Coordinates of C-alpha atoms in Angstrom, one line a residue:
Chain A
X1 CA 34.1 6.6 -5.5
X2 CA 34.6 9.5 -8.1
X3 CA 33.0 12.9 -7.0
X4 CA 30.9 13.2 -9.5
X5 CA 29.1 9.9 -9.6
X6 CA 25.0 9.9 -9.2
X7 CA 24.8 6.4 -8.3
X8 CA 27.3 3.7 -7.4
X9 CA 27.3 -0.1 -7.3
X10 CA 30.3 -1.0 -4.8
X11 CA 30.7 -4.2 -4.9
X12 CA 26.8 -5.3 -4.7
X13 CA 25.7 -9.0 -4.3
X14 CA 22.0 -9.8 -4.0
X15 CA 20.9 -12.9 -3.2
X16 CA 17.0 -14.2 -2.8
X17 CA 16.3 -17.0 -0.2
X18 CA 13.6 -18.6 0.1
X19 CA 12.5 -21.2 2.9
X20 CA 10.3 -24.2 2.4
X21 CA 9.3 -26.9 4.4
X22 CA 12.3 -26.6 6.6
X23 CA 15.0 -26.1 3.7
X24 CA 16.1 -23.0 1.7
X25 CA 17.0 -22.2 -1.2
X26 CA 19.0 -19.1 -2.5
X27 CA 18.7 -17.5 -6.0
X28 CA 21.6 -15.1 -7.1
X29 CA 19.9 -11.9 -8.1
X30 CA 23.1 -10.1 -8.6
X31 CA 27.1 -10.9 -8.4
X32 CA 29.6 -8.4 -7.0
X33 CA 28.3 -5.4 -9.1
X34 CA 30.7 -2.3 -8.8
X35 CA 29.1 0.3 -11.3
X36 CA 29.4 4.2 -11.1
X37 CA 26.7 6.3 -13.3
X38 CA 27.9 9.8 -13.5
X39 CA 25.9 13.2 -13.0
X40 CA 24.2 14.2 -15.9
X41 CA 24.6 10.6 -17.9
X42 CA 22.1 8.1 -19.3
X43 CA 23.4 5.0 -18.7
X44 CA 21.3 1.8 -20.1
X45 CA 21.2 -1.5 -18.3
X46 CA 20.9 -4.3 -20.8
X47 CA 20.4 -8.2 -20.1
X48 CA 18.4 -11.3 -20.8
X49 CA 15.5 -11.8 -18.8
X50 CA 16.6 -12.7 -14.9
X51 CA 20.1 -11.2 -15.4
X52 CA 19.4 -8.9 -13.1
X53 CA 18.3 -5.5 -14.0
X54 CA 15.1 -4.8 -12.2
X55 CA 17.0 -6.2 -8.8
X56 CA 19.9 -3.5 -9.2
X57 CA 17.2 -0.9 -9.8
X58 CA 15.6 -1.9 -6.8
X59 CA 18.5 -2.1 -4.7
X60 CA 19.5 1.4 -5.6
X61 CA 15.5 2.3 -4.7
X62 CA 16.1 0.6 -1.0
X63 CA 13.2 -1.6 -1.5
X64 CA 15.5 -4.2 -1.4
X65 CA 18.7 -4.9 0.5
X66 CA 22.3 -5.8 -0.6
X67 CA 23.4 -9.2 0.9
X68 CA 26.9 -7.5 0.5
X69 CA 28.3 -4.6 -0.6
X70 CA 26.4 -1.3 -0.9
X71 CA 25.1 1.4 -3.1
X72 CA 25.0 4.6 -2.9
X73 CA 23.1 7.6 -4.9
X74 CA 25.0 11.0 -4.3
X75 CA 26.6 9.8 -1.6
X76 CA 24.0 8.4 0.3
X77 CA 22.4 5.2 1.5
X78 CA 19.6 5.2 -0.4
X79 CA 17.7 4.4 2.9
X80 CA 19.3 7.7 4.2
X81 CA 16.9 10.5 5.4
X82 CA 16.8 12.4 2.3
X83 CA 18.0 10.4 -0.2
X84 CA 14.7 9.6 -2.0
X85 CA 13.4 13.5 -2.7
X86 CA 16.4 13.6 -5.3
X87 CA 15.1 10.1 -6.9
X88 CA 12.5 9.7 -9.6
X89 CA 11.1 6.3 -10.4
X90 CA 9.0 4.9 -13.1
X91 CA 8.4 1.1 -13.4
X92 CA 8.0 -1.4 -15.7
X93 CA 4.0 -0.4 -16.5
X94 CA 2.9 1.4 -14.0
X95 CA -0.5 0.9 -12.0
X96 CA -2.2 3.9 -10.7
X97 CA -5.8 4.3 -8.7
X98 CA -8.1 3.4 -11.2
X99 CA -10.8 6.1 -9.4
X100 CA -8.0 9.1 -9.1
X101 CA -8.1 11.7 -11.9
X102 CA -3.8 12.6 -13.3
X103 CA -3.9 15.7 -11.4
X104 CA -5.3 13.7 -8.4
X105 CA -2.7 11.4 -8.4
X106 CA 0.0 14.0 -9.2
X107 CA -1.1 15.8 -6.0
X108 CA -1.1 12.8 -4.3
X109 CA 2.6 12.1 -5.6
X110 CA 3.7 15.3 -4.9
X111 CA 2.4 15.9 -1.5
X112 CA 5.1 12.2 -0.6
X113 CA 7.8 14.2 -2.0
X114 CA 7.5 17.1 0.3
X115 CA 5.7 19.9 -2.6
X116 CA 2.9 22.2 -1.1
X117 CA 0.8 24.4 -1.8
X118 CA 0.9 26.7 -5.2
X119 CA 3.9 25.1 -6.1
X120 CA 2.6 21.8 -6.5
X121 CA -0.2 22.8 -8.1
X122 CA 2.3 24.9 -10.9
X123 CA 4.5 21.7 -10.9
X124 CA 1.4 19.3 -11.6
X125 CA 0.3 21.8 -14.7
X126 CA 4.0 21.7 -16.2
X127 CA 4.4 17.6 -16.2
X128 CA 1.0 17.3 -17.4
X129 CA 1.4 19.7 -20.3
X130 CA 5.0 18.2 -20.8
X131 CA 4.1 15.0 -21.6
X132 CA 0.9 16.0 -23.1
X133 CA -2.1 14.9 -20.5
X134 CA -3.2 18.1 -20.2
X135 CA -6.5 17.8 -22.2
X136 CA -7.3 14.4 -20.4
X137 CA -6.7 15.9 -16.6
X138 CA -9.7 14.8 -14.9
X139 CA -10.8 11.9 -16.7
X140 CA -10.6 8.5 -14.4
X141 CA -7.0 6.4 -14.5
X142 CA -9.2 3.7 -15.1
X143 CA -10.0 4.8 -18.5
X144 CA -6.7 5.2 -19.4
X145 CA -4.4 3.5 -22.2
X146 CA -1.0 1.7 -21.7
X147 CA 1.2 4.4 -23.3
X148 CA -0.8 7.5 -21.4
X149 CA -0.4 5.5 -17.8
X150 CA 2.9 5.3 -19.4
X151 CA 3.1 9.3 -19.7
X152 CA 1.5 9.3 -16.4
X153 CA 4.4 7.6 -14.6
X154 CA 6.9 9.8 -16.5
X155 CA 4.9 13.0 -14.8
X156 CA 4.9 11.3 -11.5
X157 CA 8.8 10.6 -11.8
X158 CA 9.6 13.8 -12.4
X159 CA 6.7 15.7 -10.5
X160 CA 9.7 16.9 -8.1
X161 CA 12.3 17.6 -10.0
X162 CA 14.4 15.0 -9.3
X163 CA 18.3 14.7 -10.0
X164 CA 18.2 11.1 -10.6
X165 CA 15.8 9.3 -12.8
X166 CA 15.0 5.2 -12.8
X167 CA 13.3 3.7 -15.8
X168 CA 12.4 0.4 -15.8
X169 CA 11.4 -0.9 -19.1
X170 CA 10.2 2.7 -20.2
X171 CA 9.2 2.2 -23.5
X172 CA 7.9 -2.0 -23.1
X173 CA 4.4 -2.4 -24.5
X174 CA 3.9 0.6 -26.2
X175 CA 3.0 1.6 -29.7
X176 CA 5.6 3.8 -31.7
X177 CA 4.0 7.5 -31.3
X178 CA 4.4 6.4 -27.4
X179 CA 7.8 5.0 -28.1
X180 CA 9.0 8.7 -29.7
X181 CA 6.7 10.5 -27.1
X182 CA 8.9 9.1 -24.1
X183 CA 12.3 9.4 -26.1
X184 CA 11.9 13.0 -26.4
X185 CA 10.8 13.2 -23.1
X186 CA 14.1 11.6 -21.6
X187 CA 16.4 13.4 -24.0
X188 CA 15.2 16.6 -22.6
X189 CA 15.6 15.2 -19.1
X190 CA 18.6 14.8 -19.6
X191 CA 19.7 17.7 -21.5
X192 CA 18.5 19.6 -18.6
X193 CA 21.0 17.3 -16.3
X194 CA 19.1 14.9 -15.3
X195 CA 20.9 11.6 -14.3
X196 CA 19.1 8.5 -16.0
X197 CA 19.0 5.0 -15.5
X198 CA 16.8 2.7 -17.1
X199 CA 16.8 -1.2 -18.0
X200 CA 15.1 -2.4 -21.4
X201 CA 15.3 -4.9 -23.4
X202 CA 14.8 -2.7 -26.6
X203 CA 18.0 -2.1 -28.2
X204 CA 17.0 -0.1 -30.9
X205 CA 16.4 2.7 -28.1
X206 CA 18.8 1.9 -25.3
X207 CA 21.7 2.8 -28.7
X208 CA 19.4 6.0 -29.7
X209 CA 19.4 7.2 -25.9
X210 CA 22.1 6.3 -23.7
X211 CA 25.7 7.6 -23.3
X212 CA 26.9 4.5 -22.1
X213 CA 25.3 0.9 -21.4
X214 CA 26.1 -2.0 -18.9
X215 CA 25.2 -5.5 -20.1
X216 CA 24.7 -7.9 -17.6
X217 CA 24.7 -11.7 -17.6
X218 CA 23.1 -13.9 -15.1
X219 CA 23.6 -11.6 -12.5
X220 CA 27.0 -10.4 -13.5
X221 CA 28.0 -6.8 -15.0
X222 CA 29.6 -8.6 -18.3
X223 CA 30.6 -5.1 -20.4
X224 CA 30.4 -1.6 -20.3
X225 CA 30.5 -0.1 -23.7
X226 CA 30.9 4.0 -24.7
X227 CA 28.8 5.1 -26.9
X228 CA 31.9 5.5 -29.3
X229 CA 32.2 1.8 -29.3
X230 CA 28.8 0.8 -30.8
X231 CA 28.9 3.5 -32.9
X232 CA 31.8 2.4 -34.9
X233 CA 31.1 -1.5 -34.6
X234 CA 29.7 -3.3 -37.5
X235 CA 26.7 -4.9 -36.0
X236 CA 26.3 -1.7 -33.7
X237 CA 24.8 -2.3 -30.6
X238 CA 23.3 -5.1 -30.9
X239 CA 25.8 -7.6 -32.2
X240 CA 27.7 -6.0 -29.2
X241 CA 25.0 -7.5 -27.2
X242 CA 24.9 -10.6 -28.5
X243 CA 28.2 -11.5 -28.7
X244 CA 28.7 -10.4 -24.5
X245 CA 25.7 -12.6 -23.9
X246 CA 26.4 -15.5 -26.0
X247 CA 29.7 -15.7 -24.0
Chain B
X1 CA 1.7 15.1 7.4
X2 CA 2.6 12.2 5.1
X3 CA 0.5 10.2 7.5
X4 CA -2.5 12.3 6.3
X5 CA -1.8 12.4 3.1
X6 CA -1.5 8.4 2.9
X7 CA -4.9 8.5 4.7
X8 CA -6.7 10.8 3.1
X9 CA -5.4 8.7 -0.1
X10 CA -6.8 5.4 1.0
X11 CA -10.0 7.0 2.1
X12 CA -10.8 8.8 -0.7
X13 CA -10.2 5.3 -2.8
X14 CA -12.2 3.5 -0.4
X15 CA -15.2 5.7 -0.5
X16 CA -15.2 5.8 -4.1
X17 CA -14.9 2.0 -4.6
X18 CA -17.2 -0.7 -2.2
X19 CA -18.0 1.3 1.1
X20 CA -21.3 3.3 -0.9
X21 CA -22.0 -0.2 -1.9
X22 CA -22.1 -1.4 1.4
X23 CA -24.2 1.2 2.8
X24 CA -26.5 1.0 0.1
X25 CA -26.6 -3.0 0.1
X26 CA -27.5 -2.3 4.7
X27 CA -30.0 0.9 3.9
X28 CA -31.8 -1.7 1.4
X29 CA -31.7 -5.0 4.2
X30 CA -32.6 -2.5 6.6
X31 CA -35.7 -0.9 5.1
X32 CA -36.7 -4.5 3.8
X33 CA -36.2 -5.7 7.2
X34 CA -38.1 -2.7 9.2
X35 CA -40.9 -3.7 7.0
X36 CA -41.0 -7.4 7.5
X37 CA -40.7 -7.0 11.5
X38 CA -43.6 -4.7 11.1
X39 CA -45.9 -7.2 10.1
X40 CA -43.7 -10.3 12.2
X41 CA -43.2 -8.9 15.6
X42 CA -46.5 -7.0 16.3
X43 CA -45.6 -5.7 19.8
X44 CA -41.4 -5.9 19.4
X45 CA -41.2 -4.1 16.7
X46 CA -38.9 -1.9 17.7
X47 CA -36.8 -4.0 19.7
X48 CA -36.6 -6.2 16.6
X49 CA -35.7 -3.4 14.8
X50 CA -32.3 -1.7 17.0
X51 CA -31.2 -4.8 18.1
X52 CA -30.9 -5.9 14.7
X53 CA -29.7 -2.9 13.0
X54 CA -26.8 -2.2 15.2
X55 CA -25.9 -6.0 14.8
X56 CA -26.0 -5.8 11.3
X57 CA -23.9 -2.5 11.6
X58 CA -21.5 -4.1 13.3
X59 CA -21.0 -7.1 11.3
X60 CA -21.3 -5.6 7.9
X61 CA -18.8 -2.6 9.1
X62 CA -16.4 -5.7 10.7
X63 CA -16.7 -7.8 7.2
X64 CA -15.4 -4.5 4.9
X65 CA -12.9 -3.9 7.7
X66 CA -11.5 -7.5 7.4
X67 CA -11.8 -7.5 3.6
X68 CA -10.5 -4.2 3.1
X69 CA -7.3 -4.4 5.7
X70 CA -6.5 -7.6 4.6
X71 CA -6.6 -6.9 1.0
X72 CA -4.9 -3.6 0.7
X73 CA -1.4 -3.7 1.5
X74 CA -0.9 -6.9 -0.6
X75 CA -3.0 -5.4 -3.5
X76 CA -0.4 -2.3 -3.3
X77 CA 2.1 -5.1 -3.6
X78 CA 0.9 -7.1 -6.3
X79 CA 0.0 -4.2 -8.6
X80 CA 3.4 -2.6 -7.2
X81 CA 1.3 1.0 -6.7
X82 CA 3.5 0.5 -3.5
X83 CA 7.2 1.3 -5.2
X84 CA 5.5 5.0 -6.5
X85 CA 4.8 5.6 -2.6
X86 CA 8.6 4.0 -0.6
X87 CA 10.6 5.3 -3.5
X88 CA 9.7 8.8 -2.0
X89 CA 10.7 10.3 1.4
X90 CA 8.3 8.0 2.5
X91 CA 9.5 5.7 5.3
X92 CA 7.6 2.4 5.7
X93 CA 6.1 3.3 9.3
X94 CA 4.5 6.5 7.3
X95 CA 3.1 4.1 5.1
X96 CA 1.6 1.4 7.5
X97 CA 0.0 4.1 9.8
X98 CA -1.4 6.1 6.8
X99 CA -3.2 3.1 5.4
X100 CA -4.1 2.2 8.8
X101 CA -5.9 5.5 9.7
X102 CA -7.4 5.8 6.1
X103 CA -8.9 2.9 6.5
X104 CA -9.9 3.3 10.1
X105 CA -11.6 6.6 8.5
X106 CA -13.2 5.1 5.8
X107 CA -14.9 2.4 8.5
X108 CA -15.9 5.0 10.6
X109 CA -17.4 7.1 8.0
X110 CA -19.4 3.9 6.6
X111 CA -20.9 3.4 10.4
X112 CA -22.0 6.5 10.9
X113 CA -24.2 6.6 7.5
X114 CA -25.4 3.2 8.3
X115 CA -26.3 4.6 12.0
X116 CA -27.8 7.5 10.2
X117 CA -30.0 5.4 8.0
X118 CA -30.9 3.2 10.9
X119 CA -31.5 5.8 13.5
X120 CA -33.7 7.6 10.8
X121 CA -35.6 4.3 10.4
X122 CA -36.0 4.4 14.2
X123 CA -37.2 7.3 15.0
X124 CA -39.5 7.4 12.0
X125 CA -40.6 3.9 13.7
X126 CA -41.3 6.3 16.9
X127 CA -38.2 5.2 18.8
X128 CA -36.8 8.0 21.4
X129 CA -33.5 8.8 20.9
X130 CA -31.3 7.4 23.9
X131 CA -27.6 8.9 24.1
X132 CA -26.3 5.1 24.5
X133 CA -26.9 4.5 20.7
X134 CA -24.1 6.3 19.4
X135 CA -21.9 5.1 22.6
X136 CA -23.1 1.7 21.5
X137 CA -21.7 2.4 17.9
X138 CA -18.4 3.6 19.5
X139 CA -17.5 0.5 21.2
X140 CA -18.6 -1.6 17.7
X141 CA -15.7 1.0 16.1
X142 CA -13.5 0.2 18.9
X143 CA -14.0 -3.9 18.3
X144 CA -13.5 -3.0 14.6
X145 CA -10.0 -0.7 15.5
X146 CA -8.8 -4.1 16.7
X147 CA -9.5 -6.2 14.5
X148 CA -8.4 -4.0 11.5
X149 CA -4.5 -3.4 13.4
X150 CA -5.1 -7.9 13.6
X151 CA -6.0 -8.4 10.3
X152 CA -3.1 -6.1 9.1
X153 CA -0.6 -7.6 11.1
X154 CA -2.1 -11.4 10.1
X155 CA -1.9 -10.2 6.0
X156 CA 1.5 -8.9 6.4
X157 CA 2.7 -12.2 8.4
X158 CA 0.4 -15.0 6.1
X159 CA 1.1 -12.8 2.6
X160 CA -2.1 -14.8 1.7
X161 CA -5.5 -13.0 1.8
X162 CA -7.5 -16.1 2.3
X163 CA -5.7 -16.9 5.3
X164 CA -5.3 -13.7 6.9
X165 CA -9.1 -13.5 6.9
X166 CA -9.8 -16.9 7.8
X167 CA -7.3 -16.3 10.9
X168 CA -8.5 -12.7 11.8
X169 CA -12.5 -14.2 11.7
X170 CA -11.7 -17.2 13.9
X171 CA -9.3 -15.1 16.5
X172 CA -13.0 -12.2 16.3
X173 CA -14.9 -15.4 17.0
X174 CA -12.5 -16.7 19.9
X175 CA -12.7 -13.1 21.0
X176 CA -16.7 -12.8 22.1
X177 CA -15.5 -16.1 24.2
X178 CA -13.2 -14.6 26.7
X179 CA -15.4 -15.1 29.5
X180 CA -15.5 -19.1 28.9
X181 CA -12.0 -19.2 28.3
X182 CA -11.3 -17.9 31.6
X183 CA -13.3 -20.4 33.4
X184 CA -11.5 -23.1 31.3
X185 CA -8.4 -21.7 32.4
X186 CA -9.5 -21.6 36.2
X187 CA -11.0 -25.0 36.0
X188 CA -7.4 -26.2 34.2
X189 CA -3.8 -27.0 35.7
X190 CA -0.3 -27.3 34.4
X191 CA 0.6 -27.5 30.8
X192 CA -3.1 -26.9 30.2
X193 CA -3.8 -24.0 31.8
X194 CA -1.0 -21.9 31.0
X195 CA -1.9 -22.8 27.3
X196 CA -5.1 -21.2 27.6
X197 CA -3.9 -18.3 29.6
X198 CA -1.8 -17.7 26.7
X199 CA -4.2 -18.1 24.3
X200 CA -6.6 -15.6 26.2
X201 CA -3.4 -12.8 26.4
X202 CA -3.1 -13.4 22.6
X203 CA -6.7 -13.6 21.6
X204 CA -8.0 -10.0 21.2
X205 CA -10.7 -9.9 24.5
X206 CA -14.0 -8.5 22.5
X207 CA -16.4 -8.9 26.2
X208 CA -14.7 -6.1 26.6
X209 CA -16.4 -4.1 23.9
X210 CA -20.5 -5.4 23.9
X211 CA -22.2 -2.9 25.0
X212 CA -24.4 -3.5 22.4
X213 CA -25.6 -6.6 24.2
X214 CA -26.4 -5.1 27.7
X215 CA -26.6 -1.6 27.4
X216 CA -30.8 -2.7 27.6
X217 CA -30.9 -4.7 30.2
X218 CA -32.8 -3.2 33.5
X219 CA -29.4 -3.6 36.2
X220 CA -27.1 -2.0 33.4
X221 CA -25.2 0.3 35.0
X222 CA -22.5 2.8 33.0
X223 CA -19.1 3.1 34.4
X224 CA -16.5 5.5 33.5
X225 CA -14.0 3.5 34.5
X226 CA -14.8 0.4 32.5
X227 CA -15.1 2.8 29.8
X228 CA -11.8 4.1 30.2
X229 CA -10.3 0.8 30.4
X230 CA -12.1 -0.5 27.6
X231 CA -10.8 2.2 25.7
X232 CA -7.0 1.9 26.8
X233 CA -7.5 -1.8 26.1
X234 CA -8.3 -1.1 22.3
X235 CA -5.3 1.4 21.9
X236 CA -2.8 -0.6 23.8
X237 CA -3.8 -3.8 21.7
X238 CA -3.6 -2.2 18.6
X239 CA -0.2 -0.1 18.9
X240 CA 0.6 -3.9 19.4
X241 CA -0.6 -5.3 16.4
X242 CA 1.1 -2.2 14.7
X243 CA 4.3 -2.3 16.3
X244 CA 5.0 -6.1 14.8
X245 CA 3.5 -5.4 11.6
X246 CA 6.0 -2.7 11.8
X247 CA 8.5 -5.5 12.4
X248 CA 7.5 -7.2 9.6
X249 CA 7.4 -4.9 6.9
X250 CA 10.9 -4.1 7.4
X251 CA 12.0 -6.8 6.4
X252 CA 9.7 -7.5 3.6
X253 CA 11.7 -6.8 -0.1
X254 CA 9.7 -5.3 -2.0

């Protein structure tokens, strides 16, 4: 494992069993996956639906649990004590407390990952402003659109200033102006050396974002392609895509 | 503190959704009902009237409890509000306790306004206050402790709302017949018997807890030491209920 990785895959197999009247049955989630995201990278995870991307996300979050192998973020186990205040997570469209106000449910967030006091209050203001919820800070979730619970997720990821950042779907559902909205956001995320990681199934911004991108197939890390390489290919990313999947 | 913070979370969401229904939907039954025993029971009136408030307290505060327990934790899941809360420094012990004691707090807050609105209704009624109402209301919490530490334990175990309640209202049920059971299992033998001994070490023992019931009755007499045990009963059954659902949450993937 290199020094400077953020995350690592080593060797990771997830498998989902389910019992039912007496018998189970296994579903492979994901096959020997040995990945490394360096510090500071974006690094997109691109698949069909079921190849697995949510699953490695999870795994790397500790809500689930390798069958083998294990992952690590910085280091750590991610079920480590202290491996999570480093970790941001936004999911694929996030529900909040429909009653809470954004600063309600910042302070909420916050006060999990360990901020207090004046702090957490300056921290709450600077998300909010940053991605521009500022003017609707105590109206109800429940009133909320797609792409500003969309914002609001982004604010909650990053609420703590974390050194790693998982997106799932970031951009799925929303209109364009949201689409550019979150772009920006995550390109200044990451300027400011923020690791990402983040699944989709939109090319388009996975090629306009990310450093490097894994494509996986049924479970299976298929190809890992530099920047440099779609760049200079015909079909760009895409046919890239296709042509790993089609495989 | 992340215990609090969880709690404070689910109480605040609680309050702000069904519980002022609830106490408004009892403050209405009640007044309607103070009014009909008025003209019903001429010379019980107010007999009529506690015995059938704090009943009503009870069973209205148990119902939410049930509802609201079972409902929670797999609502988090479904709608995956869960993943924002365990992918923090948040273990999953943190998580069960705080929505345990939010929710705890939220049913305790709803009884006391309901006992406020009914002991208002009383004493307007020209009841005189006896200092066995609020222990009365007490041991209907502690019956509803249990049953909320069941009913999460039951959700977490059936993943099915329908039949965590279903289970939680029959074992509540089974409960207020502890008494019987023990008679069945002195009047049993063999394979029998120990079935029903198990049954009645499973089966949460709710006698323990109705005070409601004789707390009236001329050769009541109030014992510390029942209370006490009463008391230890609730916690020790509960930390129970917690520990396995504990157990079980661990190894749910999320």
């Amino acid at each position: 494992m290199a020094m400077d990785a953020a995350l690592s895959y080593l060797n990771v197999t997830k498998v989902y069993s389910r019992s039912h009247l007496g018998r189970r049955y296994d579903t492979l989630g994901l096959s020997e996956l040995t990945l490394e995201v360096r510090a500071g990278e974006i690094l997109g995870l691109l698949g069909l639906n079921g190849s697995g991307k949510t699953t490695s996300i999870k795994l790397a979050l500790g809500l689930l649990t390798p069958s083998l192998g294990e992952v690590r973020i910085f280091g750590k186990r991610p079920q480590e004590d202290g491996t999570l205040k480093d970790v941001g997570f936004l999911p694929e469209l996030p529900y909040f407390y429909p009653n809470l106000s954004p600063a309600e449910a910042l302070r909420f967030y916050g006060r999990l990952s360990g901020l207090r006091g004046g702090d957490l209050e300056k921290q709450i203001g600077v998300v909010l402003e940053r991605v521009g919820l500022e003017p609707q800070r105590k109206k109800k979730l429940g009133e909320f659109s797609k792409g500003m619970l969309q914002k609001l997720g982004l604010a909650q990821a990053v609420l703590h200033r974390p050194k790693i950042l998982f997106l799932d779907e970031p951009v799925s559902g929303l209109d364009p102006v949201a689409i550019r909205d979150i772009r920006e956001l995550l390109s200044q995320l990451s300027r400011e050396g923020c690791t990402l990681f983040l699944s989709s199934h939109s090319i388009s911004e996975v090629e306009r974002l990310c450093h490097r991108v894994a494509i996986l197939v049924r479970g299976r890390l298929a190809r890992l392609v530099e920047s440099a390489e779609w760049e200079k290919a015909p079909g760009r990313l895409e046919q890239i895509f296709i042509e790993t999947v089609a495989k | 503190m992340i215990i609090w913070t969880i709690a404070k979370n689910s109480w605040v969401d609680q309050l702000r959704n069904r519980f002022y229904y609830l106490i408004i939907l009892f403050g209405g039954v009640l007044l309607y009902v103070s009014l009909l025993v008025g003209v019903l029971a001429v010379e019980q009136e107010l007999r009529v009237l506690l015995d059938l408030g704090l009943a009503l307290i009870e069973l209205l505060t148990l119902i939410a409890a049930i509802f609201v327990t079972t409902t929670s934790i797999l609502r988090e899941m479904e709608r995956k509000t869960i993943y924002l809360i365990l992918t923090r420094p948040v273990s999953r012990l943190q998580y069960l306790l705080g929505r345990f004691f939010g929710l705890l707090i939220s049913v305790a807050c709803a009884m006391a306004l309901m006992g406020l609105v009914h002991l208002s209704v009383l004493l307007a009624k020209g009841w005189k206050f006896d200092l066995f109402y609020p222990l009365v209301l007490f041991y209907s919490l502690l019956k509803v402790w249990l049953i909320c530490s069941l009913s999460m334990l039951l959700a977490l175990y059936a993943s099915s709302t329908l039949t965590a309640m279903s289970i939680t209202l029959i074992l509540w049920l089974l409960g207020h017949f502890g008494h019987e059971i023990a008679f069945l299992v002195k009047k049993s033998a063999g394979i029998k018997a120990a079935l029903l001994q198990t049954v009645s070490y499973i089966m949460p023992n709710m006698t323990l807890f109705n005070l409601r019931e004789v707390w009236q009755h001329p050769d009541f007499v109030f014992s510390w030491s029942v209370f006490g045990a009463s008391v230890a009963y609730a916690l020790l059954y509960s930390s129970a209920c917690l520990f396995l659902s504990q157990r079980l949450f661990n190894s749910k993937e999320l």
